[in-house]
């Protein structure tokens, strides 16, 4: 088996993920980690997968690009060789924030995590427009962050993130991973 990194960006449409995963299932491709996000009008599907050694990246690419939902897709497939690391990648805390969109939200929040040497392992943001408007003053901004925080610094980090959220007029919920 070979490990591959797959990245597909294309206009979003219903059935997109089903078409990708179904075609790869037929090729005996097994997914490890996957991620899908809607980035305005385009979908981005990323995955680490295991594929039979007999399947080369060009054949996989040709099969995917032939699928109707992927006609205008940008598809990248490359070998994936993860480096061994001593860093533990377990999320210890989840942060959920929402409030009015304003410049600097993500920067200010991520700076706090940096100050506490917390490792952001997953982050999703989304601007939700009120009443179909496209201006930021009409928008609600939503942030979800999965972070690994050293136990000795977690209380101070969480308190600082909560204070930062309050200064930004954001509602916040925080959950320690051991709650789940």
Short mmCIF file of C-alpha atoms in Angstrom, two decimals:
data_model
loop_
_atom_site.label_atom_id
_atom_site.label_comp_id
_atom_site.label_asym_id
_atom_site.label_seq_id
_atom_site.Cartn_x
_atom_site.Cartn_y
_atom_site.Cartn_z
CA UNK A 1 0.00 0.00 0.00
CA UNK A 2 1.08 3.55 -0.70
CA UNK A 3 0.05 6.66 1.22
CA UNK A 4 -1.16 9.63 -0.81
CA UNK A 5 -2.29 13.17 -0.13
CA UNK A 6 -5.29 14.18 -2.22
CA UNK A 7 -6.57 17.72 -2.63
CA UNK A 8 -9.54 18.66 -4.82
CA UNK A 9 -10.91 22.19 -5.32
CA UNK A 10 -13.94 22.74 -7.55
CA UNK A 11 -17.33 24.45 -7.70
CA UNK A 12 -19.54 22.96 -5.00
CA UNK A 13 -22.63 20.97 -5.92
CA UNK A 14 -24.78 18.28 -4.32
CA UNK A 15 -23.25 14.83 -4.63
CA UNK A 16 -19.67 16.08 -4.89
CA UNK A 17 -18.27 14.16 -1.92
CA UNK A 18 -20.29 11.05 -2.76
CA UNK A 19 -18.84 11.06 -6.29
CA UNK A 20 -15.27 11.40 -4.99
CA UNK A 21 -15.50 8.82 -2.21
CA UNK A 22 -17.52 6.35 -4.30
CA UNK A 23 -15.03 6.41 -7.18
CA UNK A 24 -12.09 5.96 -4.84
CA UNK A 25 -13.83 3.14 -2.98
CA UNK A 26 -14.13 1.31 -6.31
CA UNK A 27 -10.33 1.63 -6.64
CA UNK A 28 -9.79 0.10 -3.15
CA UNK A 29 -8.63 3.44 -1.73
CA UNK A 30 -8.98 3.70 2.04
CA UNK A 31 -9.20 7.10 3.76
CA UNK A 32 -7.21 7.98 6.84
CA UNK A 33 -7.89 11.67 7.57
CA UNK A 34 -10.32 13.70 5.46
CA UNK A 35 -11.54 17.28 5.47
CA UNK A 36 -14.15 19.10 3.41
CA UNK A 37 -14.88 22.81 3.52
CA UNK A 38 -17.02 25.16 1.52
CA UNK A 39 -14.91 28.17 0.61
CA UNK A 40 -17.50 30.65 -0.68
CA UNK A 41 -18.66 28.96 -3.92
CA UNK A 42 -16.02 26.23 -4.10
CA UNK A 43 -15.62 23.00 -2.19
CA UNK A 44 -12.23 21.80 -1.01
CA UNK A 45 -11.80 18.11 -0.23
CA UNK A 46 -8.51 17.00 1.31
CA UNK A 47 -7.54 13.52 2.39
CA UNK A 48 -4.71 11.28 3.40
CA UNK A 49 -5.42 7.87 1.95
CA UNK A 50 -3.95 4.46 1.35
CA UNK A 51 -4.07 3.12 -2.20
CA UNK A 52 -2.92 -0.14 -3.76
CA UNK A 53 0.64 0.04 -5.04
CA UNK A 54 -0.71 -0.86 -8.49
CA UNK A 55 -2.70 2.39 -8.66
CA UNK A 56 -0.60 5.32 -9.76
CA UNK A 57 -1.46 8.95 -9.10
CA UNK A 58 -2.03 9.73 -12.79
CA UNK A 59 -4.62 6.95 -13.15
CA UNK A 60 -6.39 8.16 -10.01
CA UNK A 61 -6.32 11.72 -11.34
CA UNK A 62 -7.73 10.66 -14.74
CA UNK A 63 -10.57 8.72 -13.11
CA UNK A 64 -11.51 11.64 -10.85
CA UNK A 65 -11.38 14.32 -13.54
CA UNK A 66 -13.70 12.19 -15.69
CA UNK A 67 -16.45 12.42 -13.02
CA UNK A 68 -19.14 14.96 -13.96
CA UNK A 69 -18.99 16.89 -10.65
CA UNK A 70 -15.22 17.26 -11.06
CA UNK A 71 -15.17 18.51 -14.66
CA UNK A 72 -13.58 21.85 -13.67
CA UNK A 73 -11.67 20.64 -10.63
CA UNK A 74 -8.09 21.31 -9.62
CA UNK A 75 -6.85 17.92 -8.43
CA UNK A 76 -3.49 17.33 -6.74
CA UNK A 77 -2.32 13.85 -5.75
CA UNK A 78 1.12 13.27 -4.28
CA UNK A 79 2.93 10.78 -2.08
CA UNK A 80 2.48 11.39 1.62
CA UNK A 81 5.31 10.62 3.95
CA UNK A 82 4.59 11.94 7.40
CA UNK A 83 7.65 12.83 9.39
CA UNK A 84 7.98 11.23 12.78
CA UNK A 85 7.40 13.86 15.41
CA UNK A 86 7.49 14.01 19.17
CA UNK A 87 4.56 16.43 19.16
CA UNK A 88 1.37 14.94 20.53
CA UNK A 89 -1.53 15.93 18.31
CA UNK A 90 -4.43 15.48 20.70
CA UNK A 91 -6.94 18.30 21.03
CA UNK A 92 -7.36 19.26 24.67
CA UNK A 93 -9.87 22.11 24.24
CA UNK A 94 -12.56 23.18 21.77
CA UNK A 95 -13.45 26.86 21.45
CA UNK A 96 -16.64 28.04 19.72
CA UNK A 97 -17.05 31.77 19.14
CA UNK A 98 -19.61 33.86 17.31
CA UNK A 99 -20.33 37.53 16.93
CA UNK A 100 -20.38 40.39 14.48
CA UNK A 101 -17.73 40.20 11.79
CA UNK A 102 -14.87 42.66 12.19
CA UNK A 103 -11.29 42.90 10.95
CA UNK A 104 -8.71 41.07 13.03
CA UNK A 105 -10.91 38.49 14.78
CA UNK A 106 -8.91 35.47 13.71
CA UNK A 107 -5.55 37.22 14.13
CA UNK A 108 -6.28 38.38 17.68
CA UNK A 109 -7.61 34.99 18.72
CA UNK A 110 -4.70 33.01 17.26
CA UNK A 111 -2.19 35.41 18.85
CA UNK A 112 -3.53 34.43 22.27
CA UNK A 113 -2.94 30.76 21.54
CA UNK A 114 0.57 31.61 20.33
CA UNK A 115 1.27 33.55 23.52
CA UNK A 116 0.51 30.38 25.52
CA UNK A 117 2.37 28.10 23.10
CA UNK A 118 -0.90 26.29 22.41
CA UNK A 119 -1.00 24.29 19.20
CA UNK A 120 -4.00 24.87 16.93
CA UNK A 121 -4.84 21.48 15.46
CA UNK A 122 -8.11 22.34 13.76
CA UNK A 123 -9.75 25.64 12.89
CA UNK A 124 -12.83 26.50 10.87
CA UNK A 125 -14.29 29.94 10.35
CA UNK A 126 -17.36 31.08 8.51
CA UNK A 127 -18.93 34.42 7.67
CA UNK A 128 -22.72 34.16 7.71
CA UNK A 129 -24.50 37.03 5.97
CA UNK A 130 -27.67 38.38 7.50
CA UNK A 131 -30.62 38.91 5.17
CA UNK A 132 -28.56 38.01 2.12
CA UNK A 133 -26.27 41.02 2.60
CA UNK A 134 -22.63 40.84 1.63
CA UNK A 135 -21.23 43.64 3.79
CA UNK A 136 -19.28 42.71 6.91
CA UNK A 137 -21.43 44.97 9.10
CA UNK A 138 -24.35 42.67 8.21
CA UNK A 139 -22.43 39.48 8.90
CA UNK A 140 -22.14 37.09 11.79
CA UNK A 141 -18.74 35.45 12.14
CA UNK A 142 -18.34 31.96 13.55
CA UNK A 143 -15.04 30.39 14.69
CA UNK A 144 -14.38 26.82 15.85
CA UNK A 145 -10.90 25.96 17.10
CA UNK A 146 -9.49 22.66 18.38
CA UNK A 147 -6.35 23.38 20.41
CA UNK A 148 -3.75 21.47 22.36
CA UNK A 149 -2.83 23.41 25.49
CA UNK A 150 -0.24 22.32 28.03
CA UNK A 151 -2.06 21.38 31.24
CA UNK A 152 0.03 23.78 33.34
CA UNK A 153 -1.02 26.74 31.14
CA UNK A 154 -4.56 25.74 30.17
CA UNK A 155 -6.49 27.70 32.83
CA UNK A 156 -4.63 30.94 32.06
CA UNK A 157 -4.95 30.41 28.29
CA UNK A 158 -8.68 29.70 28.48
CA UNK A 159 -9.24 32.78 30.67
CA UNK A 160 -7.28 34.97 28.24
CA UNK A 161 -9.23 33.65 25.25
CA UNK A 162 -12.50 34.31 27.11
CA UNK A 163 -11.35 37.86 27.94
CA UNK A 164 -10.30 38.45 24.33
CA UNK A 165 -13.67 37.19 23.12
CA UNK A 166 -15.43 39.58 25.49
CA UNK A 167 -13.36 42.52 24.20
CA UNK A 168 -14.35 41.53 20.65
CA UNK A 169 -18.04 41.22 21.64
CA UNK A 170 -18.00 37.53 20.76
CA UNK A 171 -20.01 34.84 22.51
CA UNK A 172 -17.79 31.92 23.51
CA UNK A 173 -18.16 28.33 24.64
CA UNK A 174 -15.16 26.28 25.73
CA UNK A 175 -15.05 22.53 26.25
CA UNK A 176 -12.18 20.50 27.60
CA UNK A 177 -11.67 17.37 25.50
CA UNK A 178 -12.01 15.08 28.54
CA UNK A 179 -15.67 16.18 28.71
CA UNK A 180 -16.48 14.16 25.58
#
